Amino acid sequence: MTGVDERESRWRIHGMSVEGYRHRRQGLPCQDACAYTVSSSVAVLAVADGAGSRPRSEEGSRLAVELAAEQFARRAAAATDCHPGEAVHELLEDAFHDVSKMFLDATGADAADFATTLTVVVLAPGWLGHLTVGDGFVVLRAGTEDGERQFHLLPQAMAASEYSNETVFLTSPDAARWVHTDCVSDDGVDGVLLSTDGLVQAALNRSGGGALSPNTSFVDAVFRSLDTVTDNTHEGLATLLRSDRLTALNADDKTLLRAVLKARP
């Protein structure tokens, strides 16, 4: 996890990646990674899921989130006059191009061995930017209805074709074609959750028609556990992600990175 002094930010940020049961049993390292960076005006959060079939995907996921935290923050900090809309989409696409080029330059001819997904959120004054390639997902906490907190799943990146559920990676040919970007302008957003696909079954519900939506009980508990930081916040998240309940739903590595607005003094 990378980061800057979080005291500078309006956002309280916390998260981690843990190895799944399958990797623990085989003595293999976690192939997920997460990172963030913050300043007084911008926060960038990134998660990545290394391809289990590739020999260096653990390194690939770490490299991807580190580059994303750095390059998306650099682009956002330089765009001081960026307003919600097409300019944000262009900023996200430019930052992704920077990350892709640096990733491929660093991994060279063996880039496919480092294959990884990538999901990024940029929190800037007046807007939230979201970019994803692969099967990561983002849930926002924003607004209330009848006194109940409301949660919103941002659209996910497309599969390689409408007939395939094959995951697209940062190193996939023509990866930029499958990148999905969003721009959200909503002052009610006070929580953001990013995850890899190891938490899909816990964090999301699937309707009979296949549409996904947030599992309110799970995401609400995850956000509320960060609204007030305690001495066991880190330990509590680790225990949750390694719990038998979540392992029974999915044996893959798991990553959860969340940000909540700090209470105003």
CSV table of C-alpha atoms in Angstrom, one decimal:
chain,number,residue,atom,x,y,z
A,1,MET,CA,0.0,0.0,0.0
A,2,THR,CA,1.4,3.4,-0.9
A,3,GLY,CA,0.1,6.7,0.3
A,4,VAL,CA,0.8,10.2,1.4
A,5,ASP,CA,0.0,11.7,4.8
A,6,GLU,CA,-3.7,11.1,5.0
A,7,ARG,CA,-4.2,14.0,7.4
A,8,GLU,CA,-4.0,16.3,4.3
A,9,SER,CA,-7.1,14.7,2.8
A,10,ARG,CA,-10.9,15.1,3.3
A,11,TRP,CA,-11.1,11.3,2.9
A,12,ARG,CA,-10.3,8.6,5.4
A,13,ILE,CA,-8.9,5.7,3.4
A,14,HIS,CA,-8.2,2.1,4.4
A,15,GLY,CA,-7.9,-1.2,2.6
A,16,MET,CA,-5.8,-4.4,2.1
A,17,SER,CA,-5.3,-7.4,-0.1
A,18,VAL,CA,-5.2,-10.9,1.4
A,19,GLU,CA,-4.4,-14.3,-0.2
A,20,GLY,CA,-7.4,-16.5,-0.8
A,21,TYR,CA,-7.9,-20.0,0.6
A,22,ARG,CA,-6.6,-21.6,-2.6
A,23,HIS,CA,-3.4,-19.7,-2.4
A,24,ARG,CA,-2.9,-20.3,1.3
A,25,ARG,CA,-3.4,-24.0,0.8
A,26,GLN,CA,-0.8,-24.0,-2.0
A,27,GLY,CA,1.6,-21.7,-0.3
A,28,LEU,CA,1.3,-19.1,-3.0
A,29,PRO,CA,1.4,-15.3,-2.5
A,30,CYS,CA,-1.5,-13.0,-2.9
A,31,GLN,CA,-1.8,-11.9,-6.6
A,32,ASP,CA,-4.1,-8.9,-5.8
A,33,ALA,CA,-2.8,-5.5,-4.8
A,34,CYS,CA,-4.1,-2.0,-3.8
A,35,ALA,CA,-2.6,1.4,-3.4
A,36,TYR,CA,-3.7,5.0,-2.9
A,37,THR,CA,-2.3,8.5,-2.7
A,38,VAL,CA,-3.8,11.6,-1.3
A,39,SER,CA,-3.1,15.4,-1.2
A,40,SER,CA,-5.1,18.3,0.0
A,41,SER,CA,-7.3,18.3,-3.1
A,42,VAL,CA,-7.1,14.9,-4.8
A,43,ALA,CA,-7.2,11.3,-3.7
A,44,VAL,CA,-6.5,8.3,-6.0
A,45,LEU,CA,-7.4,4.7,-5.1
A,46,ALA,CA,-6.5,1.7,-7.2
A,47,VAL,CA,-7.0,-2.1,-7.0
A,48,ALA,CA,-5.7,-4.8,-9.3
A,49,ASP,CA,-6.1,-8.6,-9.7
A,50,GLY,CA,-3.1,-10.4,-11.2
A,51,ALA,CA,-4.0,-13.2,-13.6
A,52,GLY,CA,-3.7,-16.5,-11.8
A,53,SER,CA,-2.4,-18.3,-14.8
A,54,ARG,CA,0.5,-15.9,-15.4
A,55,PRO,CA,3.9,-16.5,-13.6
A,56,ARG,CA,4.6,-12.9,-12.5
A,57,SER,CA,1.1,-11.6,-12.0
A,58,GLU,CA,1.8,-10.8,-8.3
A,59,GLU,CA,4.4,-8.3,-9.5
A,60,GLY,CA,2.1,-7.1,-12.2
A,61,SER,CA,-0.7,-6.2,-9.9
A,62,ARG,CA,1.6,-4.3,-7.5
A,63,LEU,CA,3.3,-2.4,-10.4
A,64,ALA,CA,-0.1,-1.5,-11.9
A,65,VAL,CA,-1.6,0.1,-8.7
A,66,GLU,CA,1.7,1.9,-7.9
A,67,LEU,CA,1.8,3.4,-11.4
A,68,ALA,CA,-1.9,4.2,-11.3
A,69,ALA,CA,-1.7,6.0,-8.0
A,70,GLU,CA,1.2,8.1,-9.2
A,71,GLN,CA,0.0,8.9,-12.8
A,72,PHE,CA,-3.7,9.5,-12.1
A,73,ALA,CA,-2.8,11.8,-9.2
A,74,ARG,CA,-0.3,13.7,-11.4
A,75,ARG,CA,-2.8,14.2,-14.2
A,76,ALA,CA,-5.6,15.2,-11.7
A,77,ALA,CA,-3.3,17.6,-9.9
A,78,ALA,CA,-2.3,19.3,-13.1
A,79,ALA,CA,-5.9,19.7,-14.3
A,80,THR,CA,-6.9,22.4,-11.8
A,81,ASP,CA,-9.6,23.7,-14.0
A,82,CYS,CA,-11.1,20.3,-14.9
A,83,HIS,CA,-14.9,20.3,-14.7
A,84,PRO,CA,-17.3,17.3,-14.7
A,85,GLY,CA,-17.9,15.9,-18.2
A,86,GLU,CA,-15.8,15.0,-21.2
A,87,ALA,CA,-12.7,16.6,-19.7
A,88,VAL,CA,-12.7,14.1,-16.9
A,89,HIS,CA,-13.1,11.2,-19.4
A,90,GLU,CA,-10.1,12.5,-21.4
A,91,LEU,CA,-8.0,12.9,-18.2
A,92,LEU,CA,-8.7,9.3,-17.2
A,93,GLU,CA,-7.9,8.0,-20.6
A,94,ASP,CA,-4.7,10.0,-20.8
A,95,ALA,CA,-3.6,8.7,-17.4
A,96,PHE,CA,-4.4,5.2,-18.4
A,97,HIS,CA,-2.2,5.7,-21.5
A,98,ASP,CA,0.6,6.8,-19.3
A,99,VAL,CA,0.2,3.8,-17.0
A,100,SER,CA,0.0,1.4,-19.9
A,101,LYS,CA,3.1,2.7,-21.5
A,102,MET,CA,5.2,2.7,-18.3
A,103,PHE,CA,3.9,-0.8,-17.4
A,104,LEU,CA,4.9,-2.2,-20.8
A,105,ASP,CA,8.2,-0.3,-20.8
A,106,ALA,CA,9.0,-1.9,-17.4
A,107,THR,CA,7.9,-5.4,-18.2
A,108,GLY,CA,9.2,-5.5,-21.8
A,109,ALA,CA,8.9,-8.6,-24.0
A,110,ASP,CA,7.6,-10.6,-21.0
A,111,ALA,CA,4.7,-8.2,-20.3
A,112,ALA,CA,2.1,-11.0,-20.7
A,113,ASP,CA,3.6,-12.8,-17.7
A,114,PHE,CA,2.6,-9.8,-15.6
A,115,ALA,CA,-1.1,-9.7,-16.7
A,116,THR,CA,-3.4,-7.9,-14.3
A,117,THR,CA,-6.7,-6.1,-14.2
A,118,LEU,CA,-6.9,-2.4,-13.0
A,119,THR,CA,-9.6,-0.3,-11.4
A,120,VAL,CA,-9.0,3.3,-10.4
A,121,VAL,CA,-11.1,6.0,-8.7
A,122,VAL,CA,-10.0,9.7,-8.6
A,123,LEU,CA,-11.7,11.9,-5.9
A,124,ALA,CA,-11.4,15.5,-6.9
A,125,PRO,CA,-13.3,18.7,-5.9
A,126,GLY,CA,-16.6,18.6,-7.7
A,127,TRP,CA,-16.2,15.2,-9.4
A,128,LEU,CA,-15.3,11.6,-9.1
A,129,GLY,CA,-13.6,9.8,-11.9
A,130,HIS,CA,-13.7,6.0,-12.4
A,131,LEU,CA,-11.7,3.9,-14.9
A,132,THR,CA,-11.6,0.1,-15.1
A,133,VAL,CA,-10.2,-2.6,-17.3
A,134,GLY,CA,-11.1,-6.2,-16.3
A,135,ASP,CA,-13.6,-7.3,-13.7
A,136,GLY,CA,-13.0,-5.1,-10.7
A,137,PHE,CA,-15.9,-3.1,-9.3
A,138,VAL,CA,-16.8,0.1,-7.4
A,139,VAL,CA,-19.7,0.9,-5.1
A,140,LEU,CA,-20.6,4.4,-4.0
A,141,ARG,CA,-22.4,5.5,-0.8
A,142,ALA,CA,-24.5,8.5,-1.7
A,143,GLY,CA,-27.7,10.0,-0.3
A,144,THR,CA,-30.6,8.5,1.7
A,145,GLU,CA,-34.1,7.3,1.0
A,146,ASP,CA,-36.7,7.0,3.8
A,147,GLY,CA,-33.8,7.5,6.2
A,148,GLU,CA,-31.8,4.6,4.7
A,149,ARG,CA,-28.3,4.9,3.1
A,150,GLN,CA,-28.2,4.4,-0.6
A,151,PHE,CA,-25.5,2.4,-2.5
A,152,HIS,CA,-24.8,2.5,-6.2
A,153,LEU,CA,-22.7,0.1,-8.3
A,154,LEU,CA,-20.8,1.9,-11.0
A,155,PRO,CA,-20.9,0.3,-14.5
A,156,GLN,CA,-18.2,-2.3,-15.1
A,157,ALA,CA,-15.9,-2.7,-18.1
A,158,MET,CA,-17.2,-4.9,-21.0
A,159,ALA,CA,-16.0,-8.5,-21.5
A,160,ALA,CA,-13.9,-9.1,-24.6
A,161,SER,CA,-17.1,-9.9,-26.5
A,162,GLU,CA,-20.7,-10.2,-25.8
A,163,TYR,CA,-20.4,-13.9,-26.0
A,164,SER,CA,-17.4,-14.2,-23.7
A,165,ASN,CA,-16.8,-13.6,-20.0
A,166,GLU,CA,-13.0,-13.6,-20.6
A,167,THR,CA,-11.3,-11.0,-18.5
A,168,VAL,CA,-9.4,-8.2,-20.2
A,169,PHE,CA,-6.0,-7.3,-18.7
A,170,LEU,CA,-3.8,-4.3,-18.8
A,171,THR,CA,-1.5,-6.2,-21.1
A,172,SER,CA,-4.2,-7.5,-23.4
A,173,PRO,CA,-4.0,-6.5,-27.1
A,174,ASP,CA,-5.9,-3.4,-27.7
A,175,ALA,CA,-6.7,-3.1,-24.0
A,176,ALA,CA,-7.6,0.6,-24.3
A,177,ARG,CA,-10.6,-0.5,-26.4
A,178,TRP,CA,-12.1,-2.3,-23.4
A,179,VAL,CA,-11.5,0.4,-20.8
A,180,HIS,CA,-14.6,1.9,-19.2
A,181,THR,CA,-14.7,5.4,-17.7
A,182,ASP,CA,-17.2,7.3,-15.7
A,183,CYS,CA,-17.6,10.8,-14.3
A,184,VAL,CA,-19.8,11.4,-11.3
A,185,SER,CA,-20.8,14.8,-10.0
A,186,ASP,CA,-22.8,14.3,-6.8
A,187,ASP,CA,-22.1,16.2,-3.6
A,188,GLY,CA,-23.9,13.4,-1.7
A,189,VAL,CA,-21.1,10.9,-2.3
A,190,ASP,CA,-19.5,10.2,1.1
A,191,GLY,CA,-18.1,6.7,0.6
A,192,VAL,CA,-16.3,4.8,-2.1
A,193,LEU,CA,-15.5,1.1,-2.2
A,194,LEU,CA,-13.2,-0.6,-4.7
A,195,SER,CA,-12.7,-4.4,-5.0
A,196,THR,CA,-11.5,-7.2,-7.2
A,197,ASP,CA,-13.7,-10.0,-8.2
A,198,GLY,CA,-12.9,-12.1,-5.1
A,199,LEU,CA,-15.7,-10.2,-3.3
A,200,VAL,CA,-18.3,-10.2,-6.0
A,201,GLN,CA,-20.5,-12.8,-4.2
A,202,ALA,CA,-20.3,-11.0,-0.9
A,203,ALA,CA,-20.6,-7.4,-2.0
A,204,LEU,CA,-23.0,-7.7,-4.9
A,205,ASN,CA,-26.4,-9.3,-5.5
A,206,ARG,CA,-27.4,-10.8,-8.9
A,207,SER,CA,-31.0,-10.5,-10.1
A,208,GLY,CA,-32.8,-13.2,-12.0
A,209,GLY,CA,-32.0,-11.4,-15.2
A,210,GLY,CA,-28.3,-11.2,-14.3
A,211,ALA,CA,-28.1,-7.6,-13.3
A,212,LEU,CA,-25.8,-6.8,-10.4
A,213,SER,CA,-26.5,-4.4,-7.5
A,214,PRO,CA,-24.9,-3.7,-4.1
A,215,ASN,CA,-25.5,-6.1,-1.2
A,216,THR,CA,-26.7,-3.4,1.2
A,217,SER,CA,-26.0,-5.3,4.4
A,218,PHE,CA,-22.4,-6.1,3.4
A,219,VAL,CA,-21.3,-2.7,2.0
A,220,ASP,CA,-23.1,-0.7,4.7
A,221,ALA,CA,-21.2,-2.6,7.4
A,222,VAL,CA,-17.9,-2.2,5.5
A,223,PHE,CA,-18.4,1.6,5.2
A,224,ARG,CA,-19.6,2.0,8.8
A,225,SER,CA,-16.5,0.2,10.1
A,226,LEU,CA,-14.4,3.0,8.7
A,227,ASP,CA,-16.7,6.0,9.6
A,228,THR,CA,-15.1,5.7,13.1
A,229,VAL,CA,-11.5,4.4,13.2
A,230,THR,CA,-10.7,2.1,16.1
A,231,ASP,CA,-7.5,0.4,17.2
A,232,ASN,CA,-8.7,-2.8,15.5
A,233,THR,CA,-9.8,-1.4,12.2
A,234,HIS,CA,-7.0,-3.1,10.3
A,235,GLU,CA,-7.2,-6.3,12.2
A,236,GLY,CA,-11.0,-6.4,11.8
A,237,LEU,CA,-10.8,-6.0,8.0
A,238,ALA,CA,-8.2,-8.8,7.7
A,239,THR,CA,-10.4,-11.1,9.8
A,240,LEU,CA,-13.4,-10.4,7.6
A,241,LEU,CA,-11.5,-11.0,4.4
A,242,ARG,CA,-10.1,-14.3,5.6
A,243,SER,CA,-13.3,-15.4,7.3
A,244,ASP,CA,-14.8,-18.8,6.6
A,245,ARG,CA,-18.0,-17.1,5.5
A,246,LEU,CA,-16.3,-15.2,2.7
A,247,THR,CA,-14.0,-18.1,1.8
A,248,ALA,CA,-17.1,-20.3,1.3
A,249,LEU,CA,-18.4,-17.8,-1.2
A,250,ASN,CA,-15.1,-17.4,-3.1
A,251,ALA,CA,-11.7,-19.0,-2.6
A,252,ASP,CA,-9.8,-16.3,-4.6
A,253,ASP,CA,-7.6,-13.6,-3.3
A,254,LYS,CA,-9.6,-10.6,-1.9
A,255,THR,CA,-9.1,-6.9,-2.0
A,256,LEU,CA,-11.1,-4.2,-0.4
A,257,LEU,CA,-10.1,-0.5,-0.5
A,258,ARG,CA,-12.6,2.0,0.9
A,259,ALA,CA,-12.7,5.8,1.5
A,260,VAL,CA,-15.2,7.7,3.6
A,261,LEU,CA,-15.5,11.5,4.1
A,262,LYS,CA,-14.2,12.5,7.4
A,263,ALA,CA,-16.7,14.1,9.8
A,264,ARG,CA,-16.5,17.9,9.8
A,265,PRO,CA,-15.2,19.3,13.1
